CSV table of C-alpha atoms and ligand atoms in Angstrom, one decimal:
chain,number,residue,atom,x,y,z
S,1,MET,CA,117.9,123.5,97.1
S,2,GLU,CA,117.5,126.6,94.9
S,3,LYS,CA,117.6,126.1,91.2
S,4,ASN,CA,118.6,129.1,89.2
S,5,LYS,CA,119.9,128.6,85.8
S,6,GLU,CA,119.6,129.6,82.2
S,7,ILE,CA,118.1,126.8,80.2
S,8,GLN,CA,119.2,126.9,76.6
S,9,PHE,CA,117.4,124.6,74.2
S,10,PRO,CA,119.3,123.0,71.2
S,11,ASP,CA,119.5,124.9,67.9
S,12,ASN,CA,116.6,124.0,65.7
S,13,PHE,CA,114.4,123.0,68.7
S,14,LEU,CA,110.9,123.4,67.4
S,15,TRP,CA,108.5,125.4,69.5
S,16,GLY,CA,104.8,125.1,68.7
S,17,ILE,CA,101.2,125.3,69.7
S,18,SER,CA,98.4,122.7,69.3
S,19,THR,CA,94.7,122.5,68.7
S,20,SER,CA,92.2,120.1,67.3
S,21,SER,CA,89.3,120.6,64.9
S,22,TYR,CA,86.3,119.7,66.9
S,23,GLN,CA,87.4,121.5,70.0
S,24,ILE,CA,87.8,124.9,68.3
S,25,GLU,CA,86.2,125.0,64.8
S,26,GLY,CA,82.5,125.0,65.4
S,27,GLY,CA,79.5,124.1,63.3
S,28,ILE,CA,80.4,120.4,62.8
S,29,THR,CA,78.1,117.4,62.7
S,30,ASN,CA,79.9,114.2,63.7
S,31,ASP,CA,79.5,111.4,66.2
S,32,TRP,CA,80.4,113.8,69.1
S,33,SER,CA,77.9,116.5,68.2
S,34,GLU,CA,75.3,113.7,68.2
S,35,TRP,CA,76.5,112.1,71.4
S,36,GLU,CA,76.6,115.3,73.3
S,37,LYS,CA,73.0,116.2,72.4
S,38,GLU,CA,71.9,112.9,74.0
S,39,ASN,CA,74.2,113.1,77.0
S,40,ALA,CA,74.3,116.8,77.9
S,41,ASN,CA,71.5,116.6,80.5
S,42,TYR,CA,73.0,113.6,82.1
S,43,LEU,CA,76.5,115.2,82.3
S,44,ALA,CA,75.1,118.4,83.8
S,45,GLU,CA,73.1,116.4,86.4
S,46,ARG,CA,75.9,114.3,87.5
S,47,ALA,CA,78.4,117.2,87.8
S,48,LYS,CA,77.5,118.0,91.4
S,49,ASP,CA,78.5,114.6,92.6
S,50,TYR,CA,81.2,113.9,90.0
S,51,TYR,CA,83.4,116.9,90.8
S,52,ALA,CA,84.8,118.1,94.1
S,53,ASP,CA,82.9,120.8,96.0
S,54,TRP,CA,85.5,123.4,95.3
S,55,GLN,CA,85.2,122.7,91.6
S,56,VAL,CA,81.5,123.0,91.6
S,57,LYS,CA,81.7,126.2,93.5
S,58,LYS,CA,84.3,127.7,91.3
S,59,PHE,CA,82.8,126.6,88.0
S,60,PRO,CA,79.0,126.5,88.4
S,61,GLY,CA,78.8,126.5,84.6
S,62,MET,CA,79.4,122.8,84.8
S,63,LEU,CA,75.9,122.3,86.1
S,64,SER,CA,74.2,123.5,82.9
S,65,ARG,CA,73.4,121.6,79.8
S,66,GLU,CA,75.0,124.2,77.5
S,67,ASN,CA,78.4,123.5,79.1
S,68,TYR,CA,78.4,120.2,77.3
S,69,ILE,CA,77.4,121.4,73.8
S,70,CYS,CA,80.2,122.3,71.5
S,71,GLY,CA,78.1,124.3,69.1
S,72,LYS,CA,80.0,127.1,67.4
S,73,ALA,CA,83.0,126.2,69.6
S,74,CYS,CA,85.6,129.1,69.1
S,75,ASP,CA,84.3,129.7,65.6
S,76,ALA,CA,87.9,129.0,64.5
S,77,TYR,CA,86.7,127.7,61.1
S,78,ASN,CA,85.8,131.2,60.2
S,79,ARG,CA,88.5,133.0,62.1
S,80,PHE,CA,91.8,131.5,61.0
S,81,ASP,CA,93.3,134.9,60.2
S,82,GLU,CA,92.7,136.0,63.8
S,83,ASP,CA,94.1,132.8,65.1
S,84,LEU,CA,97.1,133.1,62.9
S,85,LYS,CA,97.8,136.5,64.5
S,86,CYS,CA,97.7,134.8,67.9
S,87,ILE,CA,100.0,132.0,66.7
S,88,LYS,CA,102.5,134.5,65.3
S,89,SER,CA,102.5,136.5,68.5
S,90,LEU,CA,103.8,133.4,70.3
S,91,ASN,CA,106.9,133.3,68.1
S,92,VAL,CA,106.3,129.6,67.5
S,93,GLY,CA,107.7,127.7,64.5
S,94,ALA,CA,105.0,125.1,64.4
S,95,TYR,CA,101.2,124.9,64.6
S,96,ARG,CA,99.5,121.6,65.1
S,97,PHE,CA,95.9,121.2,64.0
S,98,SER,CA,93.6,118.4,62.9
S,99,ILE,CA,91.5,117.9,59.8
S,100,GLU,CA,87.9,117.2,60.5
S,101,TRP,CA,87.0,114.0,58.6
S,102,ALA,CA,83.3,114.7,58.9
S,103,ARG,CA,83.8,118.0,56.9
S,104,ILE,CA,86.0,116.4,54.2
S,105,GLU,CA,83.7,113.4,53.7
S,106,PRO,CA,80.3,114.2,55.1
S,107,ARG,CA,78.7,111.3,53.3
S,108,GLU,CA,80.6,108.1,52.4
S,109,GLY,CA,82.6,108.6,49.3
S,110,GLU,CA,81.5,112.2,48.8
S,111,PHE,CA,84.4,114.6,49.3
S,112,ASP,CA,83.7,118.3,50.0
S,113,GLN,CA,86.1,120.3,47.9
S,114,LYS,CA,85.4,123.5,49.7
S,115,ALA,CA,86.4,122.0,53.0
S,116,ILE,CA,89.6,120.7,51.4
S,117,GLU,CA,90.4,124.1,50.0
S,118,HIS,CA,89.8,125.6,53.5
S,119,TYR,CA,92.6,123.4,55.0
S,120,LYS,CA,94.8,124.0,52.0
S,121,ASN,CA,94.5,127.7,52.5
S,122,GLN,CA,95.3,127.3,56.2
S,123,VAL,CA,98.5,125.4,55.3
S,124,LYS,CA,99.4,128.0,52.8
S,125,LYS,CA,99.0,130.8,55.2
S,126,LEU,CA,101.0,129.1,57.9
S,127,LYS,CA,103.8,128.4,55.5
S,128,SER,CA,103.9,131.9,54.2
S,129,GLU,CA,104.5,133.0,57.8
S,130,GLY,CA,107.3,130.5,58.2
S,131,ILE,CA,105.2,128.3,60.5
S,132,GLU,CA,105.5,124.6,60.0
S,133,PRO,CA,102.1,122.8,59.9
S,134,PHE,CA,101.8,119.7,62.0
S,135,LEU,CA,98.9,118.0,60.3
S,136,CYS,CA,96.9,115.5,62.3
S,137,PHE,CA,94.5,113.2,60.4
S,138,TRP,CA,92.3,112.2,63.2
S,139,HIS,CA,91.6,113.7,66.6
S,140,TRP,CA,88.9,111.3,67.9
S,141,THR,CA,85.8,112.5,66.0
S,142,ILE,CA,84.3,110.5,63.1
S,143,PRO,CA,81.6,111.2,60.5
S,144,VAL,CA,78.1,110.0,61.4
S,145,TRP,CA,78.0,107.5,58.5
S,146,PHE,CA,81.2,105.9,59.7
S,147,ARG,CA,79.8,105.6,63.2
S,148,ASP,CA,76.7,104.0,61.8
S,149,LYS,CA,78.8,101.4,60.1
S,150,GLY,CA,80.3,100.5,63.5
S,151,GLY,CA,83.0,103.1,63.7
S,152,TRP,CA,86.5,101.8,64.5
S,153,GLU,CA,85.1,98.4,65.3
S,154,SER,CA,83.8,97.8,61.8
S,155,LYS,CA,85.4,95.3,59.4
S,156,THR,CA,85.9,98.1,56.8
S,157,ALA,CA,87.1,100.7,59.3
S,158,VAL,CA,90.7,100.9,58.1
S,159,GLU,CA,89.7,100.8,54.5
S,160,ASP,CA,87.2,103.6,55.1
S,161,PHE,CA,89.7,105.7,57.0
S,162,MET,CA,92.3,105.3,54.4
S,163,LYS,CA,90.0,106.6,51.6
S,164,TYR,CA,89.7,109.8,53.5
S,165,ALA,CA,93.4,109.8,54.4
S,166,ARG,CA,94.5,109.3,50.8
S,167,LYS,CA,92.4,112.2,49.7
S,168,ILE,CA,94.1,114.4,52.2
S,169,ILE,CA,97.5,113.1,51.1
S,170,ASP,CA,96.7,113.8,47.4
S,171,GLU,CA,95.4,117.3,48.1
S,172,LEU,CA,97.6,118.6,50.9
S,173,GLY,CA,100.5,116.2,51.1
S,174,GLY,CA,103.1,118.0,49.1
S,175,GLU,CA,102.9,121.1,51.3
S,176,VAL,CA,103.4,119.5,54.7
S,177,GLU,CA,106.5,117.9,56.3
S,178,TYR,CA,105.1,116.8,59.7
S,179,PHE,CA,102.2,114.4,60.0
S,180,ILE,CA,100.4,113.0,63.0
S,181,THR,CA,98.4,110.0,62.0
S,182,LEU,CA,96.2,109.5,65.1
S,183,ASN,CA,95.8,111.4,68.3
S,184,GLU,CA,96.0,109.4,71.5
S,185,PRO,CA,94.5,106.1,70.4
S,186,GLN,CA,95.0,105.2,74.1
S,187,THR,CA,92.5,107.7,75.4
S,188,PHE,CA,90.1,107.0,72.6
S,189,THR,CA,90.0,103.3,73.3
S,190,GLY,CA,90.1,103.7,77.1
S,191,LEU,CA,87.3,106.3,77.4
S,192,GLY,CA,85.2,105.2,74.4
S,193,TYR,CA,85.3,101.4,74.9
S,194,VAL,CA,86.5,100.6,78.4
S,195,SER,CA,85.1,103.2,80.8
S,196,GLY,CA,82.4,104.3,78.4
S,197,LYS,CA,82.9,108.0,79.2
S,198,PHE,CA,83.3,109.1,75.6
S,199,PRO,CA,81.3,108.1,72.6
S,200,PRO,CA,80.3,105.5,71.7
S,201,GLY,CA,80.0,104.8,75.5
S,202,VAL,CA,80.9,101.1,75.3
S,203,LYS,CA,82.4,99.1,78.3
S,204,SER,CA,83.9,96.0,76.8
S,205,LEU,CA,87.5,94.9,76.8
S,206,TRP,CA,86.8,92.6,73.9
S,207,ARG,CA,85.5,95.5,71.7
S,208,ALA,CA,88.2,97.8,72.9
S,209,ASN,CA,90.7,95.3,71.7
S,210,ARG,CA,89.2,95.2,68.2
S,211,VAL,CA,89.3,99.0,68.1
S,212,TYR,CA,92.9,99.0,69.3
S,213,LYS,CA,93.9,96.6,66.5
S,214,ASN,CA,92.2,98.6,63.8
S,215,LEU,CA,93.8,101.9,65.0
S,216,ILE,CA,97.2,100.3,64.9
S,217,LYS,CA,96.6,98.9,61.5
S,218,ALA,CA,95.3,102.3,60.3
S,219,HIS,CA,98.4,104.0,61.6
S,220,LYS,CA,100.7,101.6,59.8
S,221,GLU,CA,98.8,101.8,56.5
S,222,LEU,CA,98.8,105.6,56.7
S,223,TYR,CA,102.5,105.7,57.5
S,224,SER,CA,103.2,103.6,54.4
S,225,ALA,CA,100.9,105.5,52.2
S,226,LEU,CA,102.4,108.8,53.2
S,227,HIS,CA,105.9,107.7,52.5
S,228,LYS,CA,104.9,106.0,49.3
S,229,LYS,CA,103.4,109.1,47.9
S,230,LEU,CA,105.7,111.8,49.5
S,231,GLY,CA,109.0,110.1,49.8
S,232,ASP,CA,111.5,110.2,52.7
S,233,ASP,CA,111.6,113.9,53.4
S,234,ILE,CA,108.5,113.9,55.6
S,235,GLN,CA,108.2,113.0,59.3
S,236,VAL,CA,105.3,110.8,60.4
S,237,GLY,CA,104.3,109.9,63.9
S,238,MET,CA,101.4,109.1,66.2
S,239,SER,CA,100.5,111.1,69.3
S,240,ASN,CA,100.5,109.1,72.5
S,241,TYR,CA,98.9,109.7,75.9
S,242,LEU,CA,101.7,109.0,78.3
S,243,LEU,CA,101.0,109.8,81.9
S,244,TYR,CA,103.5,109.1,84.6
S,245,GLN,CA,102.3,106.3,86.9
S,246,SER,CA,104.0,105.3,90.1
S,247,ALA,CA,103.4,102.9,92.9
S,248,TYR,CA,101.8,104.2,96.1
S,249,ASN,CA,103.7,101.7,98.1
S,250,PHE,CA,107.0,101.2,96.1
S,251,LYS,CA,108.2,98.6,98.6
S,252,ASN,CA,105.3,96.3,97.7
S,253,PRO,CA,106.3,94.3,94.6
S,254,ILE,CA,102.7,93.6,93.6
S,255,ASN,CA,102.0,97.4,93.6
S,256,VAL,CA,105.2,97.9,91.5
S,257,LEU,CA,104.3,95.2,89.1
S,258,LEU,CA,100.8,96.5,88.7
S,259,VAL,CA,102.2,99.9,87.7
S,260,LYS,CA,104.3,98.2,85.1
S,261,ILE,CA,101.4,96.4,83.6
S,262,LEU,CA,99.2,99.5,83.6
S,263,ASP,CA,102.0,101.5,82.0
S,264,TYR,CA,102.1,99.0,79.2
S,265,ILE,CA,98.4,98.7,78.7
S,266,ARG,CA,97.6,102.4,79.0
S,267,GLY,CA,100.4,103.7,77.0
S,268,TYR,CA,103.6,102.1,75.9
S,269,ARG,CA,102.1,99.1,74.0
S,270,PHE,CA,100.8,101.5,71.4
S,271,VAL,CA,104.3,103.0,71.0
S,272,LYS,CA,105.8,99.6,70.7
S,273,ALA,CA,103.3,98.3,68.3
S,274,VAL,CA,104.0,101.0,65.7
S,275,ASN,CA,107.7,101.5,66.3
S,276,LYS,CA,108.8,100.2,62.9
S,277,HIS,CA,106.2,102.6,61.4
S,278,GLN,CA,107.1,105.9,62.9
S,279,ASP,CA,109.7,108.6,62.2
S,280,PHE,CA,109.1,110.3,65.5
S,281,ILE,CA,107.2,109.6,68.7
S,282,GLY,CA,104.5,112.2,69.7
S,283,ALA,CA,104.4,112.3,73.5
S,284,GLN,CA,101.6,114.0,75.3
S,285,TYR,CA,102.0,114.5,79.0
S,286,TYR,CA,99.5,116.0,81.5
S,287,HIS,CA,99.7,114.4,84.9
S,288,HIS,CA,100.8,111.8,87.4
S,289,ASP,CA,98.8,108.9,88.8
S,290,CYS,CA,99.9,107.4,92.1
S,291,ILE,CA,98.5,103.8,91.9
S,292,LYS,CA,97.3,102.2,95.2
S,293,LEU,CA,96.2,98.6,95.6
S,294,THR,CA,93.1,98.1,97.6
S,295,LEU,CA,90.3,95.7,98.2
S,296,GLY,CA,87.1,96.1,96.3
S,297,GLY,CA,84.9,93.5,97.8
S,298,PRO,CA,86.7,90.2,97.5
S,299,PHE,CA,88.9,91.6,94.7
S,300,LEU,CA,92.2,93.3,94.6
S,301,VAL,CA,91.6,96.5,92.7
S,302,PHE,CA,93.6,99.7,92.2
S,303,LYS,CA,92.7,103.3,92.6
S,304,VAL,CA,94.5,106.6,92.1
S,305,GLU,CA,95.6,108.1,95.4
S,306,HIS,CA,98.1,110.9,95.8
S,307,LYS,CA,100.2,111.7,98.8
S,308,ASN,CA,100.9,115.4,98.4
S,309,MET,CA,99.5,117.3,95.5
S,310,GLU,CA,99.1,120.5,93.8
S,311,VAL,CA,96.3,120.2,91.3
S,312,ASN,CA,94.9,122.2,88.4
S,313,ASP,CA,91.2,123.2,87.9
S,314,LEU,CA,90.4,119.6,86.7
S,315,GLY,CA,91.9,118.2,89.9
S,316,TRP,CA,94.8,116.7,87.9
S,317,GLU,CA,98.0,116.5,89.9
S,318,ILE,CA,100.7,118.8,88.6
S,319,TYR,CA,103.9,116.8,88.5
S,320,PRO,CA,106.5,118.2,86.1
S,321,GLU,CA,109.1,115.7,86.9
S,322,GLY,CA,106.8,113.0,85.4
S,323,ILE,CA,107.6,114.3,81.9
S,324,TYR,CA,111.3,113.5,82.6
S,325,HIS,CA,110.4,109.9,83.5
S,326,VAL,CA,108.2,109.5,80.5
S,327,LEU,CA,110.9,110.8,78.2
S,328,LYS,CA,113.6,108.5,79.7
S,329,LYS,CA,111.3,105.6,79.1
S,330,LEU,CA,110.8,106.5,75.5
S,331,LYS,CA,114.6,106.6,74.9
S,332,LYS,CA,114.8,102.9,74.3
S,333,TYR,CA,112.6,103.2,71.2
S,334,ASN,CA,115.4,105.2,69.6
S,335,LYS,CA,113.3,107.7,67.7
S,336,PRO,CA,113.2,111.5,67.8
S,337,ILE,CA,110.5,112.7,70.1
S,338,TYR,CA,108.1,115.7,69.8
S,339,ILE,CA,106.1,116.7,72.8
S,340,THR,CA,102.9,117.2,70.8
S,341,GLU,CA,100.8,118.3,73.8
S,342,ASN,CA,101.4,119.5,77.3
S,343,GLY,CA,99.3,122.1,79.1
S,344,THR,CA,97.0,122.7,82.0
S,345,ALA,CA,93.5,123.8,82.9
S,346,ASP,CA,94.0,127.1,84.7
S,347,ASN,CA,91.2,129.6,84.5
S,348,ASP,CA,92.9,132.2,86.6
S,349,ASP,CA,96.3,131.8,84.8
S,350,ASP,CA,97.9,131.4,88.2
S,351,ILE,CA,99.8,128.2,87.7
S,352,ARG,CA,100.4,128.1,83.9
S,353,GLU,CA,103.7,130.1,83.9
S,354,ASN,CA,105.3,127.8,86.4
S,355,PHE,CA,103.7,124.8,84.8
S,356,ILE,CA,105.4,125.6,81.5
S,357,LYS,CA,108.7,126.5,83.0
S,358,ASP,CA,108.8,123.5,85.3
S,359,HIS,CA,108.0,121.1,82.5
S,360,LEU,CA,110.6,122.6,80.2
S,361,PHE,CA,113.1,122.3,83.0
S,362,TYR,CA,112.6,118.5,83.1
S,363,ILE,CA,112.4,118.2,79.3
S,364,HIS,CA,115.7,119.9,79.1
S,365,ARG,CA,117.1,117.6,81.8
S,366,ALA,CA,116.1,114.6,79.6
S,367,ILE,CA,117.7,116.2,76.6
S,368,GLU,CA,120.9,116.7,78.6
S,369,GLU,CA,120.8,113.0,79.4
S,370,GLY,CA,120.7,112.1,75.7
S,371,VAL,CA,116.9,111.8,75.0
S,372,ASP,CA,116.3,113.1,71.5
S,373,VAL,CA,113.5,115.6,72.1
S,374,ARG,CA,113.2,117.8,69.0
S,375,GLY,CA,110.3,120.0,69.9
S,376,TYR,CA,107.6,121.2,72.3
S,377,LEU,CA,104.0,122.1,71.2
S,378,HIS,CA,102.0,123.5,74.0
S,379,TRP,CA,98.3,122.6,74.5
S,380,SER,CA,96.5,124.8,73.7
S,381,LEU,CA,96.1,128.0,71.7
S,382,LEU,CA,92.6,128.8,72.8
S,383,ASP,CA,90.2,127.9,75.5
S,384,ASN,CA,88.4,125.1,73.8
S,385,PHE,CA,85.7,122.4,74.2
S,386,GLU,CA,87.2,120.0,76.6
S,387,TRP,CA,85.2,116.9,75.4
S,388,ALA,CA,83.0,115.3,78.1
S,389,GLU,CA,84.0,118.1,80.6
S,390,GLY,CA,82.7,120.7,78.2
S,391,TRP,CA,83.6,124.4,78.4
S,392,TRP,CA,84.6,125.1,82.0
S,393,PRO,CA,88.2,123.9,81.9
S,394,LYS,CA,90.4,126.5,80.4
S,395,PHE,CA,93.5,125.3,78.6
S,396,GLY,CA,94.2,128.3,76.4
S,397,LEU,CA,97.0,130.7,76.2
S,398,PHE,CA,94.3,132.8,74.8
S,399,ALA,CA,90.8,133.1,76.4
S,400,VAL,CA,87.8,133.3,74.1
S,401,ASP,CA,84.9,135.6,75.1
S,402,LYS,CA,81.3,135.2,74.1
S,403,ASP,CA,81.9,137.3,70.9
S,404,PHE,CA,84.8,135.0,70.0
S,405,ASN,CA,87.4,137.6,70.7
S,406,ARG,CA,90.8,136.1,71.5
S,407,ILE,CA,92.3,137.6,74.7
S,408,PRO,CA,95.9,136.8,75.5
S,409,ARG,CA,96.6,135.5,79.0
S,410,GLU,CA,99.8,136.7,80.7
S,411,SER,CA,101.2,133.2,80.3
S,412,SER,CA,101.1,133.6,76.5
S,413,LYS,CA,103.6,136.4,76.8
S,414,ILE,CA,105.9,134.2,78.9
S,415,TYR,CA,105.7,131.4,76.4
S,416,SER,CA,106.2,133.8,73.5
S,417,GLU,CA,109.5,135.0,75.1
S,418,ILE,CA,110.7,131.5,75.7
S,419,CYS,CA,110.0,130.6,72.1
S,420,LYS,CA,111.7,133.7,70.8
S,421,ASN,CA,114.8,133.2,72.8
S,422,ASN,CA,115.0,129.4,72.7
S,423,LYS,CA,115.8,129.6,76.3
S,424,LEU,CA,114.4,130.5,79.7
S,425,GLN,CA,115.7,131.8,83.0
S,426,TYR,CA,114.7,129.2,85.5
S,427,LEU,CA,114.5,130.2,89.1
S,428,LYS,CA,112.9,127.9,91.7
S,429,SER,CA,113.4,127.2,95.3
X,1,LIG,C1,93.7,115.5,74.1
X,1,LIG,C2,93.1,116.9,74.0
X,1,LIG,C3,92.6,117.4,75.3
X,1,LIG,C4,93.7,117.4,76.3
X,1,LIG,C5,93.4,118.0,77.7
X,1,LIG,C6,94.6,115.4,75.4
X,1,LIG,O1,94.5,114.1,75.8
X,1,LIG,O2,94.4,115.1,73.0
X,1,LIG,O3,92.1,116.9,73.0
X,1,LIG,O4,91.9,118.6,75.2
X,1,LIG,O5,94.2,116.1,76.5
X,1,LIG,O6,92.5,117.1,78.3
């Protein structure tokens, strides 16, 4: 079947672009910068066995220690004017960024006014260009002193976080309409406390649950504090990692049930837990997992196994229709939805154009079927530090060379046209 149609988005649909502080700013000391120093050798050594042969061959950089050190990142802290030009060239109406807690409060109770002014200035510049800041309070990284107190597990975690958050509300609050409290608490808890792939490298369901509870509490307190101080004209939400999971054998009721349980644990329980404390739902969609039941020794375990798949550089299955299913599932929460991240690792920029268009096709379909999607913020503006994968995966609409020049990829022009016209011509066979 050939699909050829003009896809017109609703008036006032908000187009945007997303980043996070640690991934682009550079020169930060926090729990991640400490963790990566200790783990870079290990990550480089395991890469050969951890990734598929085609990935190792195509991205040999993954075998080196430097790949896993964030360092100066994209030097974005010193280059906001350059980045603003890139943002403007995309014709977007919103820019999502996060504030780096470790910069604002490098030592407990000591706030760095210069860092606060930096972000204030950023907000001012965005607004003067008519670009709506989407301010995120926390995108995974924490100050070292907070880590040393036990991080998100500690008894004072929420209180500590709220001191920082209140400072930001006091200083920047009045200028911003859209706030994201926390980025993907799902990923943070799962990778930091269940699989141990992210700092602090813990593998304990018990401890993960404590972190989960604190994060939910922090979100709720922050939601209330924001509204108390700034009234009802602001929009507050949390960003959620929502992948699309399906049963490998959909005729097997146990397989189907398992997917339901995983869906709940890995994603929707967070959405549900905060639903009375959110003005919008932030949805972040990257890929599809096909869940297969199998025997691991005497136990029934699950693994991800795909039938047919097109993958990106990270080996993630590209499955645009999945975003439609995720959005349909979110409908029952009865809240406006912003896609606060969606993008792909594509060094050669071969698949990104279709990736964007195909996902927009399915987002539009969900809108047509009554899902209240208000905006789409692409991930990401720049090639950035991709956490435990390091530098080799390239998510940017702009590449960044060794002298920190921002180089537009062809797909940035395509996205820019879509944002300008609020529509796209969709042709696919
Ligand atoms: C995170 C980003 C990350 C992206 C791609 C999201 O889960 O919020 O920080 O770069 O996925 O992996």
